[in-house]
Amino acid sequence: MPDWVQIHVATNQHEAIEDRLLEFGAVSVTLSDAADVPVLEPAPGEIRLWPEMIVTGLFPHETDPQPLCQQLVEQGLCEAGHVRHELLVDRAWEREWLVDFGPMRFGRRLWVSPHEAAPIWPEDAVVLRMDPGLAFGTGTHPTTRLCLQWLDAQDLSGLSVIDYGCGSGVLAVAAALLGARQVVAYDIDPQALTATRANARANGVEHLIEILPCEQPPQQPADVVMANILAATLIDLKPQVCQLVAPGGRLLLSGILAEQQGDVCKAYADQFLLTPENSDAWIRLDGRRFASDA
């Protein structure tokens, strides 16, 4: 396989750099953090960027990167010390992620595993097969991990479930595999719906999961509603989320930093008494809707 040439540019003008690298003939352009500044999980459909980034252009191996780097400097798009190039030895990139992403266990029964990973789980395990993709959620983030652990501990047999802000569909698919009668998956990002549909099909539960279009949020209440988004969004969406939980139903909220717990609990206090569970700096909240609330 031929090698590739990469050009890396540290910049706060990422759009201009992206455009120029594509004009130069880059076959792909990616963004990464230049200063180790955390960017939290985005709300559905939201794109969050770092204040300073590394823009990386990938070029065919015959590309001479030196004049391209020089042009970026001469055109005032970056400083000389902020652009570099390297030869990238080609590999089987579709398998590279397997080095860091293997089968993971959540609770007693539930496992999430890449499609090609060798089985290491017991015979009674519930295995969700999923490869990392563009839509958020494989179980590696603490917010998703907290939700998967909660799901594993529930008896979902015969229950209806809504995954509000489904991302990759990992929670929706897990709920279906764990016995839910029906799961509704919703997200305002079309890419998330595509990923959810593919993951549901790959796990043989597409007949149990209804994937709603971006413009058609769920309307019918469910026994269990899950929303793994962000604290501010959860507060903003409180009226919509609450009306989706059937009287006596369960609500699972995640994507909440420890210092945001009080604000989220306060927002939902008129209809739920929420119990926290933490992982690192993140909090999961769950509770049953007051039976008196009809």
PDB file of C-alpha atoms in Angstrom, residues 1 6-7 10 20 30 47-48 53 127 148 156 158 162 167 169 190 193 207 225 228 252 255-256 260 263 271 282:
ATOM      1  CA  MET A   1       0.000   0.000   0.000  1.00  0.00           C
ATOM      2  CA  GLN A   6       0.141  14.677   6.227  1.00  0.00           C
ATOM      3  CA  ILE A   7       0.274  18.438   6.775  1.00  0.00           C
ATOM      4  CA  ALA A  10      -2.013  24.704  14.507  1.00  0.00           C
ATOM      5  CA  ARG A  20      -6.959  25.808   1.464  1.00  0.00           C
ATOM      6  CA  THR A  30      -9.594  16.404  10.178  1.00  0.00           C
ATOM      7  CA  ILE A  47     -20.911  20.605  16.635  1.00  0.00           C
ATOM      8  CA  ARG A  48     -18.454  21.796  19.271  1.00  0.00           C
ATOM      9  CA  MET A  53      -7.010  23.279  16.786  1.00  0.00           C
ATOM     10  CA  VAL A 127     -23.709  -8.830  23.503  1.00  0.00           C
ATOM     11  CA  LEU A 148     -25.480   1.046  30.050  1.00  0.00           C
ATOM     12  CA  LEU A 156     -37.177  -4.218  30.685  1.00  0.00           C
ATOM     13  CA  GLY A 158     -42.481  -5.919  27.990  1.00  0.00           C
ATOM     14  CA  ILE A 162     -37.559   6.130  24.373  1.00  0.00           C
ATOM     15  CA  GLY A 167     -26.491   9.276  18.967  1.00  0.00           C
ATOM     16  CA  GLY A 169     -28.195   4.144  19.095  1.00  0.00           C
ATOM     17  CA  PRO A 190     -29.630  12.758  10.586  1.00  0.00           C
ATOM     18  CA  LEU A 193     -30.389   8.240  12.886  1.00  0.00           C
ATOM     19  CA  HIS A 207     -37.990  -4.705  14.158  1.00  0.00           C
ATOM     20  CA  VAL A 225     -37.225   7.500  28.869  1.00  0.00           C
ATOM     21  CA  ASN A 228     -27.910  11.174  27.575  1.00  0.00           C
ATOM     22  CA  LEU A 252     -32.761   8.259  33.102  1.00  0.00           C
ATOM     23  CA  GLY A 255     -24.345  13.871  30.435  1.00  0.00           C
ATOM     24  CA  ILE A 256     -24.284  15.812  33.709  1.00  0.00           C
ATOM     25  CA  GLN A 260     -24.545  20.543  37.579  1.00  0.00           C
ATOM     26  CA  ASP A 263     -29.625  22.395  38.774  1.00  0.00           C
ATOM     27  CA  GLN A 271     -42.313  15.374  38.807  1.00  0.00           C
ATOM     28  CA  TRP A 282     -19.983  12.686  35.617  1.00  0.00           C
TER      29      TRP A 282
END
